[in-house]
């Protein structure tokens, strides 16, 4: 069986190789697909921190994904229409600079994760699932009726935002940015897993009472993890909006929250490589099954059932021969 | 706003609430007894509506349509319980979420495969169509009154079933201690299948009843499912009483909020802006209600101790 | 289906392989809620291609699942890897807003068979963007005009709270001369209209205007019919289309709706279209099918006059719109949106099938109000 470390490196290198290979062959669309996979992997890496490490089954992560997307959309919208954003007496200029947008996306989604986390962590288990789902829907309905930023129609951004030293309009360069963000998030995620916070989180998942006994509040540990998780998913949302040059309430939809969970499980819960492999597999399946039949969701559902019932550890579990942590 | 209109709107809220209760009762029962979170509950609602529409088209009888809805949903429930759900009782919630999410995909696209992409037709029976005049000169659709009646009868029936029958004793015991009732010689596996089928049949009934005044189409179950989740979170998961109170609260809040918020806002805004902002806020109202209940009582109004 | 078409098209290319074929990318909704509209556009479009007998058109059809991000991705693929010349097919305004500006900026033609958001008709218009259906406001304006014409003086109006809904009510009010009893925004996807119907009953309105596309309209009409409120209802064609009417049933009978097309429109092109559509697909064509059919015929008419690689000539050929539209007269305004007559129809039952028949003209040679803002 293959050591997990090797699987992780292999998955990340594989994604890079696909993009570079496509670039060499001039297959621009394959680069776009690889970029999509990298961004979804980033979002799922965020979710994996809550889900895999903390055992927090969030069915509302689309809220953070969407907030990241709208942070990008709103800032870029004000920049492209040369109108400042008025917040009461505060006037904020729009911007097309990715670093600024990313910072805002991360802060906004972290803040939202903190509030949602505070409310939903008052309980646990199945309450947590339903409450996160409900809050996600709340954002969805709000975004639909918020006509200032397009409502259901969404908000098109005509030019991709800029990053110093990078021509983001060239697909392979934009892929490079997303890939770098993914690698950084994976490093952070790996670091977190072995840091005191990660260990406390792991313990809080398995036995909250014991963690509490050594003087750590399990709720606070989970809350911190949830905030980090939401922030990373928010960053992915901003990138995703830039990939599509478009934001819409669909980014808040609960199906998207479900799909993010699917990515993590397909790959392997709590595994570093899980989200990466899951995202690559999902994008491939979507592309390939979607080309074969209009009813590809039936087959996707069947595959998922197979994974849940017969391959609990996901792909990484199959490769490493170990089941993942019990969530 | 006149008193007549107000009463009519309260009736509308009640009617919405009792239909929500049919969904929420199944969800909360299944969770209470088996500890299972079932995202595919909305699909069973859809199955009921489609079965009713197909049966009504074939036979022209609304009663037969209801029978078809109940049996199709119960059958679908038994089928997925035996094939999939049964393996998930001891699995973590995450696996349950994922597997039932997969079931939604299969059900939704499968239904579209069989019935096509266009909505189906299902109408209310002639005997129940049209409005009636209530005391005080209130005109109200008879069918909606009937829905309120059916919802209340089902609620009473469920109360009787869980509190007064042998099966109910087993269900209540199963909530508290699975090993114990297995040791007492109850076939726990059969009990679980039965409870799941009961929950499914309630969802199917709701689908058929509501399908007659709405549109029978793929994806009709998901919005209801999410409202049902909000309902049982407010009421306390596992509690039938909680589901009932929660459903009425959600039904009334949603209906009355949608009416009054825009009216209240016209005091401060232009009519068009008030209508838009009011509608936007009203769509968030039940989630705010849920948040408020959770701050006050983290396990819902009638929930037990803090869940593990 | 999709692969069959591709295969025939591919064979055809093998055979002629000579001068510039036109490659069309069709992005439309073929799965999930709303798939019926996309299927109709596709079937109408392909019927026209088939009838033309041309073997130099290749159509790549993909399903956008009604998701903007998927639509953008498909457009990227069609432009980047399939290298299509013309894009078409999108049903929903929000998907069009996601795809059209960037596609036209990349030098592709876009022919819209359905969505006509105001942004693309006004300041955001583009020389390569043509709308063959309508600007979104058109049918609502026609409804307002028709309501005044038949003497309604006080309307209760409602629509979902999203941009198309807000535009709909604005459109109705633009040409309606009477008063507005109440303006109500419902939730998108709302299925129960008891509260709104109660408000209608309590109001002093003499007519009701609603824009509730898809399942929302079905729910509203059934509940309205059952409520016993007898104020006359008027709406745009979307809630009374062939695909939906069967699900509404009796509740729709007699309701007035506005449309630029109807299956009983009396012209040769339309009669041939209806007949051949029924023969090919064994169902009555819908409004969407007629729009898909016209879109393909517009494209074919341009191909007869110019080569797609010569963009200016091809654009000029499209602007002429020299084809036999199933709506009769058809021409483009300065912003590449139709100037057309919009009719009032009434829902009837005919041989056990619910359908529409024309009862009058709502607006003659009507253009949209955004054309003035368009500089191109």
PDB file of C-alpha atoms in Angstrom, chain C residues 46 56 139 160 291 320:
ATOM      1  CA  UNK C  46     -32.713  21.287 -35.234  1.00  0.00           C
ATOM      2  CA  UNK C  56     -22.344  22.610 -43.813  1.00  0.00           C
ATOM      3  CA  UNK C 139     -44.673  40.802 -23.525  1.00  0.00           C
ATOM      4  CA  UNK C 160     -41.294  37.007  -8.000  1.00  0.00           C
ATOM      5  CA  UNK C 291     -38.123  30.818 -31.325  1.00  0.00           C
ATOM      6  CA  UNK C 320     -31.312  41.966 -42.901  1.00  0.00           C
TER       7      UNK C 320
END
